[in-house]
Amino acid sequence: MQAAVFFDRDGVLNEDDGYAFEPSKIRWIKGAMEAVRAVNQSGYLAFVVTNQSGVARGFYAEQQARGLHAWMTDQLASVGARIDEFAYCPHHPEGTIAEYRHACICRKPQPGMINELVKRHSIDIGRSILVGDKQSDIEAAAGAGITGHIFRGADLEAFIVPLLLQLKQLR
């Protein structure tokens, strides 16, 4: 079983400007790409788990969310980093698009996205962490049995490197 680092997207990897879906408007958090590369180089899988209620609200389509993730994948590859899988929840109980208007087990604070990735990739939850910027991220991690860490700093690489060292001690 492999260990993994789960990242929230908006507010952790990129600035949270509200309903981000256009690559031209994405601003990476300082050290974000390097943090993902550090995770990769440490031998951990890297995942993104992100609520994307903008789909349910009609602000953008799932295709645009996937397009942004493809762009992020290319950007990360340019520095030798990779996300092993992006998971997102397009649902919201107050959405304006009927097919996405419902409560679900994948929308954080529910642990559904994390649980699916854990199952699909045979993740060792005892040696894995989640990095988020909201309490709902931490609740989702706890619901999946993973330790969550709140990122409120200015440099994600400086935040993640000590966590990776702690994880190595659990091996």
CSV table of N, CA and C in Angstrom, one decimal:
chain,number,residue,atom,x,y,z
A,1,MET,N,0.8,-1.2,0.0
A,1,MET,CA,0.0,0.0,0.0
A,1,MET,C,0.9,1.2,0.0
A,2,GLN,N,0.4,2.2,-0.7
A,2,GLN,CA,1.2,3.5,-0.8
A,2,GLN,C,0.6,4.6,0.0
A,3,ALA,N,1.5,5.5,0.5
A,3,ALA,CA,1.0,6.7,1.2
A,3,ALA,C,0.7,7.8,0.1
A,4,ALA,N,-0.1,8.7,0.5
A,4,ALA,CA,-0.5,9.8,-0.4
A,4,ALA,C,-0.6,11.1,0.3
A,5,VAL,N,-0.5,12.2,-0.5
A,5,VAL,CA,-0.9,13.5,0.0
A,5,VAL,C,-2.0,14.0,-0.8
A,6,PHE,N,-3.1,14.3,-0.1
A,6,PHE,CA,-4.3,14.9,-0.8
A,6,PHE,C,-4.3,16.4,-0.6
A,7,PHE,N,-4.4,17.1,-1.7
A,7,PHE,CA,-4.4,18.5,-1.7
A,7,PHE,C,-5.8,19.0,-2.0
A,8,ASP,N,-6.3,20.0,-1.3
A,8,ASP,CA,-7.4,20.8,-1.8
A,8,ASP,C,-6.9,21.7,-2.9
A,9,ARG,N,-7.7,22.2,-3.8
A,9,ARG,CA,-7.2,22.9,-4.9
A,9,ARG,C,-7.2,24.4,-4.6
A,10,ASP,N,-8.4,25.0,-4.6
A,10,ASP,CA,-8.5,26.5,-4.5
A,10,ASP,C,-8.1,26.9,-3.0
A,11,GLY,N,-7.1,27.8,-2.9
A,11,GLY,CA,-6.6,28.2,-1.6
A,11,GLY,C,-5.4,27.4,-1.1
A,12,VAL,N,-5.1,26.3,-1.8
A,12,VAL,CA,-3.9,25.6,-1.4
A,12,VAL,C,-2.9,25.5,-2.6
A,13,LEU,N,-3.4,25.1,-3.8
A,13,LEU,CA,-2.5,25.0,-4.9
A,13,LEU,C,-2.6,26.3,-5.7
A,14,ASN,N,-3.8,26.9,-5.8
A,14,ASN,CA,-3.9,28.2,-6.5
A,14,ASN,C,-4.7,29.1,-5.6
A,15,GLU,N,-4.6,30.4,-5.9
A,15,GLU,CA,-5.3,31.4,-5.1
A,15,GLU,C,-6.8,31.2,-5.3
A,16,ASP,N,-7.5,31.3,-4.2
A,16,ASP,CA,-9.0,31.1,-4.3
A,16,ASP,C,-9.7,32.4,-4.6
A,17,ASP,N,-9.9,32.5,-5.9
A,17,ASP,CA,-10.6,33.7,-6.5
A,17,ASP,C,-12.1,33.5,-6.7
A,18,GLY,N,-12.6,32.4,-6.2
A,18,GLY,CA,-14.0,32.1,-6.4
A,18,GLY,C,-14.4,31.5,-7.8
A,19,TYR,N,-14.8,30.3,-7.8
A,19,TYR,CA,-15.2,29.6,-9.0
A,19,TYR,C,-14.2,29.7,-10.2
A,20,ALA,N,-13.0,29.3,-9.8
A,20,ALA,CA,-11.9,29.3,-10.8
A,20,ALA,C,-12.1,28.2,-11.9
A,21,PHE,N,-12.0,28.5,-13.1
A,21,PHE,CA,-12.1,27.5,-14.2
A,21,PHE,C,-11.3,27.9,-15.4
A,22,GLU,N,-10.9,29.2,-15.5
A,22,GLU,CA,-10.2,29.6,-16.7
A,22,GLU,C,-8.7,29.7,-16.4
A,23,PRO,N,-7.9,28.9,-17.1
A,23,PRO,CA,-6.4,28.9,-16.9
A,23,PRO,C,-5.8,30.2,-16.9
A,24,SER,N,-6.3,31.1,-17.7
A,24,SER,CA,-5.7,32.5,-17.8
A,24,SER,C,-5.8,33.3,-16.6
A,25,LYS,N,-6.7,32.9,-15.7
A,25,LYS,CA,-7.0,33.6,-14.4
A,25,LYS,C,-6.4,32.9,-13.2
A,26,ILE,N,-5.7,31.7,-13.4
A,26,ILE,CA,-5.2,31.0,-12.3
A,26,ILE,C,-3.9,31.6,-11.8
A,27,ARG,N,-3.8,31.8,-10.6
A,27,ARG,CA,-2.5,32.2,-10.0
A,27,ARG,C,-2.1,31.2,-8.9
A,28,TRP,N,-1.0,30.5,-9.2
A,28,TRP,CA,-0.5,29.5,-8.3
A,28,TRP,C,-0.1,30.1,-7.0
A,29,ILE,N,-0.3,29.4,-5.9
A,29,ILE,CA,0.2,29.7,-4.6
A,29,ILE,C,1.7,29.6,-4.7
A,30,LYS,N,2.4,30.5,-4.0
A,30,LYS,CA,3.9,30.4,-4.0
A,30,LYS,C,4.3,29.0,-3.5
A,31,GLY,N,5.2,28.3,-4.2
A,31,GLY,CA,5.7,27.1,-3.8
A,31,GLY,C,4.8,25.9,-4.0
A,32,ALA,N,3.7,26.1,-4.7
A,32,ALA,CA,2.7,25.0,-4.9
A,32,ALA,C,3.3,23.9,-5.8
A,33,MET,N,3.8,24.4,-7.0
A,33,MET,CA,4.3,23.4,-7.9
A,33,MET,C,5.5,22.6,-7.3
A,34,GLU,N,6.3,23.3,-6.6
A,34,GLU,CA,7.5,22.7,-5.9
A,34,GLU,C,7.0,21.7,-4.8
A,35,ALA,N,5.9,22.1,-4.1
A,35,ALA,CA,5.4,21.2,-3.1
A,35,ALA,C,4.9,19.9,-3.7
A,36,VAL,N,4.2,20.0,-4.8
A,36,VAL,CA,3.8,18.7,-5.5
A,36,VAL,C,5.0,17.9,-5.9
A,37,ARG,N,6.0,18.6,-6.5
A,37,ARG,CA,7.2,17.9,-6.9
A,37,ARG,C,7.9,17.2,-5.7
A,38,ALA,N,7.9,17.9,-4.5
A,38,ALA,CA,8.5,17.3,-3.3
A,38,ALA,C,7.8,16.1,-2.9
A,39,VAL,N,6.4,16.1,-3.0
A,39,VAL,CA,5.6,14.9,-2.7
A,39,VAL,C,6.0,13.8,-3.6
A,40,ASN,N,6.1,14.1,-4.9
A,40,ASN,CA,6.4,13.0,-5.9
A,40,ASN,C,7.8,12.5,-5.6
A,41,GLN,N,8.8,13.3,-5.3
A,41,GLN,CA,10.1,12.9,-5.1
A,41,GLN,C,10.3,12.1,-3.8
A,42,SER,N,9.3,12.3,-2.9
A,42,SER,CA,9.4,11.5,-1.6
A,42,SER,C,8.7,10.2,-1.8
A,43,GLY,N,8.2,9.9,-3.0
A,43,GLY,CA,7.6,8.6,-3.2
A,43,GLY,C,6.1,8.5,-2.9
A,44,TYR,N,5.5,9.6,-2.6
A,44,TYR,CA,4.1,9.6,-2.2
A,44,TYR,C,3.2,9.9,-3.5
A,45,LEU,N,2.0,9.3,-3.5
A,45,LEU,CA,1.1,9.7,-4.6
A,45,LEU,C,0.5,11.1,-4.2
A,46,ALA,N,0.2,11.9,-5.2
A,46,ALA,CA,-0.4,13.2,-5.0
A,46,ALA,C,-1.8,13.3,-5.7
A,47,PHE,N,-2.8,13.7,-4.9
A,47,PHE,CA,-4.1,13.8,-5.4
A,47,PHE,C,-4.7,15.2,-5.1
A,48,VAL,N,-5.6,15.6,-5.9
A,48,VAL,CA,-6.4,16.8,-5.6
A,48,VAL,C,-7.8,16.4,-5.3
A,49,VAL,N,-8.4,16.9,-4.3
A,49,VAL,CA,-9.8,16.7,-3.9
A,49,VAL,C,-10.5,18.0,-3.8
A,50,THR,N,-11.4,18.4,-4.7
A,50,THR,CA,-11.9,19.8,-4.7
A,50,THR,C,-13.4,19.8,-4.9
A,51,ASN,N,-14.1,20.6,-4.1
A,51,ASN,CA,-15.5,20.9,-4.4
A,51,ASN,C,-15.6,21.9,-5.5
A,52,GLN,N,-16.4,21.6,-6.5
A,52,GLN,CA,-16.5,22.5,-7.6
A,52,GLN,C,-18.0,22.8,-7.9
A,53,SER,N,-18.6,23.5,-6.9
A,53,SER,CA,-20.1,23.8,-7.0
A,53,SER,C,-20.4,24.8,-8.1
A,54,GLY,N,-19.4,25.4,-8.7
A,54,GLY,CA,-19.6,26.3,-9.8
A,54,GLY,C,-20.3,25.5,-11.0
A,55,VAL,N,-20.1,24.2,-11.0
A,55,VAL,CA,-20.8,23.4,-12.0
A,55,VAL,C,-22.3,23.4,-11.7
A,56,ALA,N,-22.6,23.0,-10.5
A,56,ALA,CA,-24.0,23.0,-10.1
A,56,ALA,C,-24.7,24.3,-10.2
A,57,ARG,N,-23.9,25.4,-10.0
A,57,ARG,CA,-24.5,26.7,-10.0
A,57,ARG,C,-24.6,27.3,-11.4
A,58,GLY,N,-24.1,26.5,-12.4
A,58,GLY,CA,-24.2,27.0,-13.8
A,58,GLY,C,-23.1,28.0,-14.2
A,59,PHE,N,-22.1,28.2,-13.4
A,59,PHE,CA,-21.0,29.1,-13.7
A,59,PHE,C,-20.1,28.6,-14.8
A,60,TYR,N,-19.9,27.3,-14.8
A,60,TYR,CA,-19.1,26.6,-15.8
A,60,TYR,C,-19.5,25.2,-15.9
A,61,ALA,N,-19.0,24.5,-16.9
A,61,ALA,CA,-19.4,23.1,-17.2
A,61,ALA,C,-18.3,22.2,-16.6
A,62,GLU,N,-18.6,20.9,-16.4
A,62,GLU,CA,-17.6,19.9,-16.0
A,62,GLU,C,-16.5,19.9,-17.0
A,63,GLN,N,-16.7,20.0,-18.2
A,63,GLN,CA,-15.7,20.0,-19.2
A,63,GLN,C,-14.6,21.1,-19.0
A,64,GLN,N,-15.1,22.2,-18.5
A,64,GLN,CA,-14.2,23.3,-18.2
A,64,GLN,C,-13.4,23.0,-16.9
A,65,ALA,N,-14.0,22.4,-16.0
A,65,ALA,CA,-13.2,22.0,-14.8
A,65,ALA,C,-12.1,21.0,-15.1
A,66,ARG,N,-12.5,20.0,-16.0
A,66,ARG,CA,-11.5,19.0,-16.4
A,66,ARG,C,-10.4,19.7,-17.3
A,67,GLY,N,-10.8,20.7,-18.1
A,67,GLY,CA,-9.8,21.4,-18.9
A,67,GLY,C,-8.8,22.1,-18.0
A,68,LEU,N,-9.3,22.7,-16.9
A,68,LEU,CA,-8.4,23.4,-16.0
A,68,LEU,C,-7.4,22.4,-15.4
A,69,HIS,N,-7.9,21.2,-15.0
A,69,HIS,CA,-7.1,20.2,-14.4
A,69,HIS,C,-6.0,19.7,-15.4
A,70,ALA,N,-6.4,19.6,-16.7
A,70,ALA,CA,-5.4,19.2,-17.7
A,70,ALA,C,-4.4,20.3,-17.9
A,71,TRP,N,-4.8,21.6,-17.8
A,71,TRP,CA,-3.8,22.7,-17.9
A,71,TRP,C,-2.9,22.7,-16.7
A,72,MET,N,-3.4,22.4,-15.5
A,72,MET,CA,-2.6,22.3,-14.3
A,72,MET,C,-1.6,21.2,-14.4
A,73,THR,N,-2.1,20.1,-15.0
A,73,THR,CA,-1.2,18.9,-15.2
A,73,THR,C,0.0,19.3,-16.1
A,74,ASP,N,-0.3,20.1,-17.2
A,74,ASP,CA,0.8,20.5,-18.0
A,74,ASP,C,1.8,21.5,-17.3
A,75,GLN,N,1.2,22.4,-16.6
A,75,GLN,CA,2.0,23.3,-15.8
A,75,GLN,C,2.9,22.6,-14.8
A,76,LEU,N,2.4,21.7,-14.1
A,76,LEU,CA,3.1,20.9,-13.1
A,76,LEU,C,4.2,20.1,-13.8
A,77,ALA,N,3.9,19.5,-15.0
A,77,ALA,CA,4.9,18.7,-15.7
A,77,ALA,C,6.1,19.6,-16.1
A,78,SER,N,5.9,20.8,-16.4
A,78,SER,CA,7.0,21.7,-16.8
A,78,SER,C,8.0,21.9,-15.7
A,79,VAL,N,7.7,21.6,-14.4
A,79,VAL,CA,8.7,21.6,-13.3
A,79,VAL,C,9.0,20.2,-12.8
A,80,GLY,N,8.6,19.2,-13.5
A,80,GLY,CA,8.9,17.9,-13.1
A,80,GLY,C,8.0,17.4,-12.0
A,81,ALA,N,6.7,17.8,-11.9
A,81,ALA,CA,5.8,17.4,-10.9
A,81,ALA,C,4.5,16.8,-11.5
A,82,ARG,N,3.8,16.1,-10.7
A,82,ARG,CA,2.5,15.5,-11.3
A,82,ARG,C,1.5,15.3,-10.1
A,83,ILE,N,0.3,15.4,-10.5
A,83,ILE,CA,-0.9,15.0,-9.7
A,83,ILE,C,-1.3,13.7,-10.2
A,84,ASP,N,-1.4,12.7,-9.4
A,84,ASP,CA,-1.7,11.3,-9.9
A,84,ASP,C,-3.2,11.2,-10.3
A,85,GLU,N,-4.1,12.0,-9.6
A,85,GLU,CA,-5.5,12.0,-10.0
A,85,GLU,C,-6.1,13.2,-9.4
A,86,PHE,N,-7.0,13.9,-10.2
A,86,PHE,CA,-7.8,15.0,-9.8
A,86,PHE,C,-9.2,14.4,-9.5
A,87,ALA,N,-9.8,14.7,-8.3
A,87,ALA,CA,-11.1,14.3,-8.0
A,87,ALA,C,-11.9,15.6,-7.7
A,88,TYR,N,-13.1,15.7,-8.2
A,88,TYR,CA,-13.9,16.9,-7.9
A,88,TYR,C,-15.3,16.5,-7.8
A,89,CYS,N,-16.0,17.3,-7.0
A,89,CYS,CA,-17.5,17.2,-6.7
A,89,CYS,C,-18.2,18.3,-7.4
A,90,PRO,N,-19.0,18.1,-8.4
A,90,PRO,CA,-19.7,19.2,-9.1
A,90,PRO,C,-21.1,19.5,-8.5
A,91,HIS,N,-21.4,18.8,-7.4
A,91,HIS,CA,-22.8,18.9,-6.8
A,91,HIS,C,-22.9,20.0,-5.8
A,92,HIS,N,-24.1,20.5,-5.6
A,92,HIS,CA,-24.4,21.4,-4.5
A,92,HIS,C,-26.0,21.3,-4.3
A,93,PRO,N,-26.4,21.2,-3.0
A,93,PRO,CA,-27.8,21.0,-2.8
A,93,PRO,C,-28.7,22.3,-3.3
A,94,GLU,N,-28.0,23.4,-3.4
A,94,GLU,CA,-28.7,24.6,-3.9
A,94,GLU,C,-28.3,25.0,-5.3
A,95,GLY,N,-27.8,24.0,-6.1
A,95,GLY,CA,-27.4,24.3,-7.5
A,95,GLY,C,-28.6,24.7,-8.3
A,96,THR,N,-28.3,25.4,-9.4
A,96,THR,CA,-29.4,25.8,-10.4
A,96,THR,C,-29.5,24.8,-11.5
A,97,ILE,N,-28.5,23.9,-11.7
A,97,ILE,CA,-28.6,22.9,-12.7
A,97,ILE,C,-29.1,21.6,-12.0
A,98,ALA,N,-30.3,21.2,-12.5
A,98,ALA,CA,-31.0,20.1,-11.8
A,98,ALA,C,-30.2,18.8,-11.6
A,99,GLU,N,-29.5,18.4,-12.6
A,99,GLU,CA,-28.7,17.1,-12.5
A,99,GLU,C,-27.6,17.2,-11.4
A,100,TYR,N,-27.2,18.4,-11.0
A,100,TYR,CA,-26.2,18.5,-10.0
A,100,TYR,C,-26.7,19.0,-8.7
A,101,ARG,N,-28.0,19.3,-8.6
A,101,ARG,CA,-28.6,19.8,-7.4
A,101,ARG,C,-29.0,18.7,-6.4
A,102,HIS,N,-28.0,18.3,-5.6
A,102,HIS,CA,-28.3,17.4,-4.5
A,102,HIS,C,-27.1,17.3,-3.6
A,103,ALA,N,-27.4,16.8,-2.4
A,103,ALA,CA,-26.4,16.6,-1.4
A,103,ALA,C,-25.8,15.2,-1.8
A,104,CYS,N,-24.5,15.0,-1.6
A,104,CYS,CA,-23.8,13.8,-2.0
A,104,CYS,C,-22.7,13.5,-1.0
A,105,ILE,N,-22.2,12.3,-1.2
A,105,ILE,CA,-21.1,11.8,-0.3
A,105,ILE,C,-19.8,12.3,-0.8
A,106,CYS,N,-19.7,12.9,-2.0
A,106,CYS,CA,-18.4,13.3,-2.4
A,106,CYS,C,-18.1,14.8,-2.1
A,107,ARG,N,-19.1,15.5,-1.8
A,107,ARG,CA,-18.9,17.0,-1.4
A,107,ARG,C,-18.3,17.1,0.0
A,108,LYS,N,-17.1,17.7,0.1
A,108,LYS,CA,-16.5,17.9,1.4
A,108,LYS,C,-17.5,18.8,2.2
A,109,PRO,N,-17.8,18.5,3.4
A,109,PRO,CA,-17.0,17.8,4.4
A,109,PRO,C,-17.2,16.3,4.4
A,110,GLN,N,-18.0,15.8,3.5
A,110,GLN,CA,-18.1,14.3,3.4
A,110,GLN,C,-16.8,13.7,2.8
A,111,PRO,N,-16.4,12.5,3.1
A,111,PRO,CA,-15.2,12.0,2.7
A,111,PRO,C,-15.2,11.2,1.4
A,112,GLY,N,-16.3,11.2,0.7
A,112,GLY,CA,-16.5,10.4,-0.5
A,112,GLY,C,-15.3,10.4,-1.5
A,113,MET,N,-14.9,11.6,-1.9
A,113,MET,CA,-13.8,11.7,-2.9
A,113,MET,C,-12.5,11.0,-2.4
A,114,ILE,N,-12.2,11.3,-1.1
A,114,ILE,CA,-11.0,10.7,-0.6
A,114,ILE,C,-11.2,9.1,-0.5
A,115,ASN,N,-12.3,8.7,0.0
A,115,ASN,CA,-12.5,7.2,0.1
A,115,ASN,C,-12.4,6.5,-1.2
A,116,GLU,N,-12.9,7.1,-2.3
A,116,GLU,CA,-12.8,6.5,-3.6
A,116,GLU,C,-11.4,6.4,-4.1
A,117,LEU,N,-10.6,7.5,-3.9
A,117,LEU,CA,-9.2,7.5,-4.3
A,117,LEU,C,-8.4,6.4,-3.4
A,118,VAL,N,-8.7,6.3,-2.1
A,118,VAL,CA,-8.1,5.4,-1.3
A,118,VAL,C,-8.3,4.0,-1.8
A,119,LYS,N,-9.6,3.7,-2.1
A,119,LYS,CA,-9.9,2.4,-2.6
A,119,LYS,C,-9.3,2.1,-4.0
A,120,ARG,N,-9.4,3.0,-4.9
A,120,ARG,CA,-8.9,2.8,-6.3
A,120,ARG,C,-7.4,2.7,-6.3
A,121,HIS,N,-6.7,3.3,-5.4
A,121,HIS,CA,-5.2,3.3,-5.5
A,121,HIS,C,-4.5,2.6,-4.3
A,122,SER,N,-5.3,1.9,-3.5
A,122,SER,CA,-4.8,1.1,-2.4
A,122,SER,C,-3.9,1.9,-1.5
A,123,ILE,N,-4.4,3.0,-1.0
A,123,ILE,CA,-3.7,4.0,-0.1
A,123,ILE,C,-3.7,3.5,1.3
A,124,ASP,N,-2.5,3.7,1.9
A,124,ASP,CA,-2.3,3.5,3.3
A,124,ASP,C,-2.7,4.8,4.0
A,125,ILE,N,-3.9,4.8,4.6
A,125,ILE,CA,-4.4,6.0,5.2
A,125,ILE,C,-3.6,6.4,6.5
A,126,GLY,N,-3.0,5.5,7.1
A,126,GLY,CA,-2.2,5.8,8.3
A,126,GLY,C,-1.0,6.6,8.0
A,127,ARG,N,-0.5,6.5,6.8
A,127,ARG,CA,0.7,7.2,6.4
A,127,ARG,C,0.4,8.3,5.4
A,128,SER,N,-0.9,8.7,5.3
A,128,SER,CA,-1.3,9.7,4.3
A,128,SER,C,-1.8,11.0,5.0
A,129,ILE,N,-1.8,12.1,4.3
A,129,ILE,CA,-2.3,13.4,4.9
A,129,ILE,C,-3.1,14.1,3.9
A,130,LEU,N,-3.9,15.1,4.3
A,130,LEU,CA,-4.6,16.0,3.5
A,130,LEU,C,-4.1,17.4,3.9
A,131,VAL,N,-4.0,18.2,2.9
A,131,VAL,CA,-3.6,19.7,3.1
A,131,VAL,C,-4.8,20.5,2.5
A,132,GLY,N,-5.5,21.2,3.4
A,132,GLY,CA,-6.6,22.0,2.9
A,132,GLY,C,-6.5,23.4,3.6
A,133,ASP,N,-7.5,24.2,3.2
A,133,ASP,CA,-7.5,25.6,3.8
A,133,ASP,C,-8.8,25.9,4.5
A,134,LYS,N,-9.7,24.9,4.6
A,134,LYS,CA,-11.0,25.1,5.3
A,134,LYS,C,-11.2,24.0,6.3
A,135,GLN,N,-12.1,24.2,7.2
A,135,GLN,CA,-12.5,23.2,8.2
A,135,GLN,C,-13.1,22.0,7.5
A,136,SER,N,-13.9,22.3,6.4
A,136,SER,CA,-14.5,21.2,5.7
A,136,SER,C,-13.5,20.2,5.1
A,137,ASP,N,-12.3,20.7,4.7
A,137,ASP,CA,-11.3,19.8,4.3
A,137,ASP,C,-10.8,18.9,5.4
A,138,ILE,N,-10.6,19.5,6.5
A,138,ILE,CA,-10.1,18.7,7.7
A,138,ILE,C,-11.2,17.7,8.1
A,139,GLU,N,-12.5,18.0,8.1
A,139,GLU,CA,-13.5,17.1,8.4
A,139,GLU,C,-13.6,15.9,7.4
A,140,ALA,N,-13.4,16.2,6.1
A,140,ALA,CA,-13.4,15.2,5.1
A,140,ALA,C,-12.2,14.2,5.4
A,141,ALA,N,-11.1,14.8,5.7
A,141,ALA,CA,-9.9,13.9,6.0
A,141,ALA,C,-10.2,13.0,7.2
A,142,ALA,N,-10.7,13.6,8.2
A,142,ALA,CA,-11.0,12.8,9.4
A,142,ALA,C,-12.0,11.7,9.1
A,143,GLY,N,-13.0,12.0,8.3
A,143,GLY,CA,-14.0,11.1,8.0
A,143,GLY,C,-13.5,9.9,7.2
A,144,ALA,N,-12.3,10.1,6.5
A,144,ALA,CA,-11.7,9.1,5.8
A,144,ALA,C,-10.5,8.4,6.6
A,145,GLY,N,-10.3,8.9,7.8
A,145,GLY,CA,-9.3,8.3,8.6
A,145,GLY,C,-7.9,8.9,8.4
A,146,ILE,N,-7.8,10.0,7.7
A,146,ILE,CA,-6.6,10.6,7.3
A,146,ILE,C,-6.3,11.9,8.2
A,147,THR,N,-5.1,12.2,8.5
A,147,THR,CA,-4.8,13.4,9.2
A,147,THR,C,-4.8,14.6,8.3
A,148,GLY,N,-5.5,15.6,8.7
A,148,GLY,CA,-5.7,16.9,7.9
A,148,GLY,C,-4.8,18.0,8.5
A,149,HIS,N,-4.3,18.8,7.6
A,149,HIS,CA,-3.5,20.0,8.0
A,149,HIS,C,-4.1,21.2,7.3
A,150,ILE,N,-4.3,22.3,8.1
A,150,ILE,CA,-4.7,23.5,7.5
A,150,ILE,C,-3.5,24.3,7.0
A,151,PHE,N,-3.6,24.7,5.7
A,151,PHE,CA,-2.6,25.6,5.1
A,151,PHE,C,-3.1,27.0,5.1
A,152,ARG,N,-2.4,27.9,5.8
A,152,ARG,CA,-2.8,29.3,5.8
A,152,ARG,C,-1.6,30.2,5.6
A,153,GLY,N,-0.5,29.5,5.1
A,153,GLY,CA,0.7,30.2,4.9
A,153,GLY,C,0.9,30.9,3.5
A,154,ALA,N,2.1,31.3,3.3
A,154,ALA,CA,2.3,32.0,2.0
A,154,ALA,C,3.1,31.1,1.1
A,155,ASP,N,3.7,30.0,1.5
A,155,ASP,CA,4.6,29.2,0.7
A,155,ASP,C,4.2,27.7,1.0
A,156,LEU,N,3.6,27.1,0.0
A,156,LEU,CA,3.2,25.7,0.2
A,156,LEU,C,4.4,24.7,0.3
A,157,GLU,N,5.5,25.0,-0.4
A,157,GLU,CA,6.6,24.1,-0.3
A,157,GLU,C,7.2,24.1,1.1
A,158,ALA,N,7.3,25.3,1.7
A,158,ALA,CA,7.8,25.5,3.1
A,158,ALA,C,6.9,24.8,4.1
A,159,PHE,N,5.6,24.7,3.8
A,159,PHE,CA,4.6,24.0,4.6
A,159,PHE,C,4.7,22.5,4.5
A,160,ILE,N,4.9,22.0,3.3
A,160,ILE,CA,4.8,20.6,3.0
A,160,ILE,C,6.0,19.8,3.4
A,161,VAL,N,7.2,20.4,3.2
A,161,VAL,CA,8.5,19.7,3.4
A,161,VAL,C,8.6,19.1,4.8
A,162,PRO,N,8.3,19.9,5.9
A,162,PRO,CA,8.3,19.3,7.2
A,162,PRO,C,7.3,18.2,7.4
A,163,LEU,N,6.1,18.3,6.8
A,163,LEU,CA,5.1,17.2,6.9
A,163,LEU,C,5.6,15.9,6.2
A,164,LEU,N,6.3,16.1,5.1
A,164,LEU,CA,6.9,14.9,4.4
A,164,LEU,C,7.9,14.2,5.3
A,165,LEU,N,8.7,15.0,6.0
A,165,LEU,CA,9.7,14.4,6.9
A,165,LEU,C,9.0,13.7,8.0
A,166,GLN,N,7.9,14.2,8.6
A,166,GLN,CA,7.2,13.5,9.6
A,166,GLN,C,6.6,12.2,9.0
A,167,LEU,N,6.1,12.2,7.8
A,167,LEU,CA,5.6,11.0,7.2
A,167,LEU,C,6.6,9.9,7.0
A,168,LYS,N,7.8,10.3,6.6
A,168,LYS,CA,8.9,9.4,6.4
A,168,LYS,C,9.2,8.6,7.7
A,169,GLN,N,9.0,9.2,8.8
A,169,GLN,CA,9.3,8.6,10.1
A,169,GLN,C,8.3,7.5,10.4
A,170,LEU,N,7.1,7.5,9.7
A,170,LEU,CA,6.1,6.5,9.9
A,170,LEU,C,6.3,5.3,9.1
A,171,ARG,N,7.3,5.3,8.2
A,171,ARG,CA,7.5,4.2,7.3
A,171,ARG,C,8.0,3.0,8.0
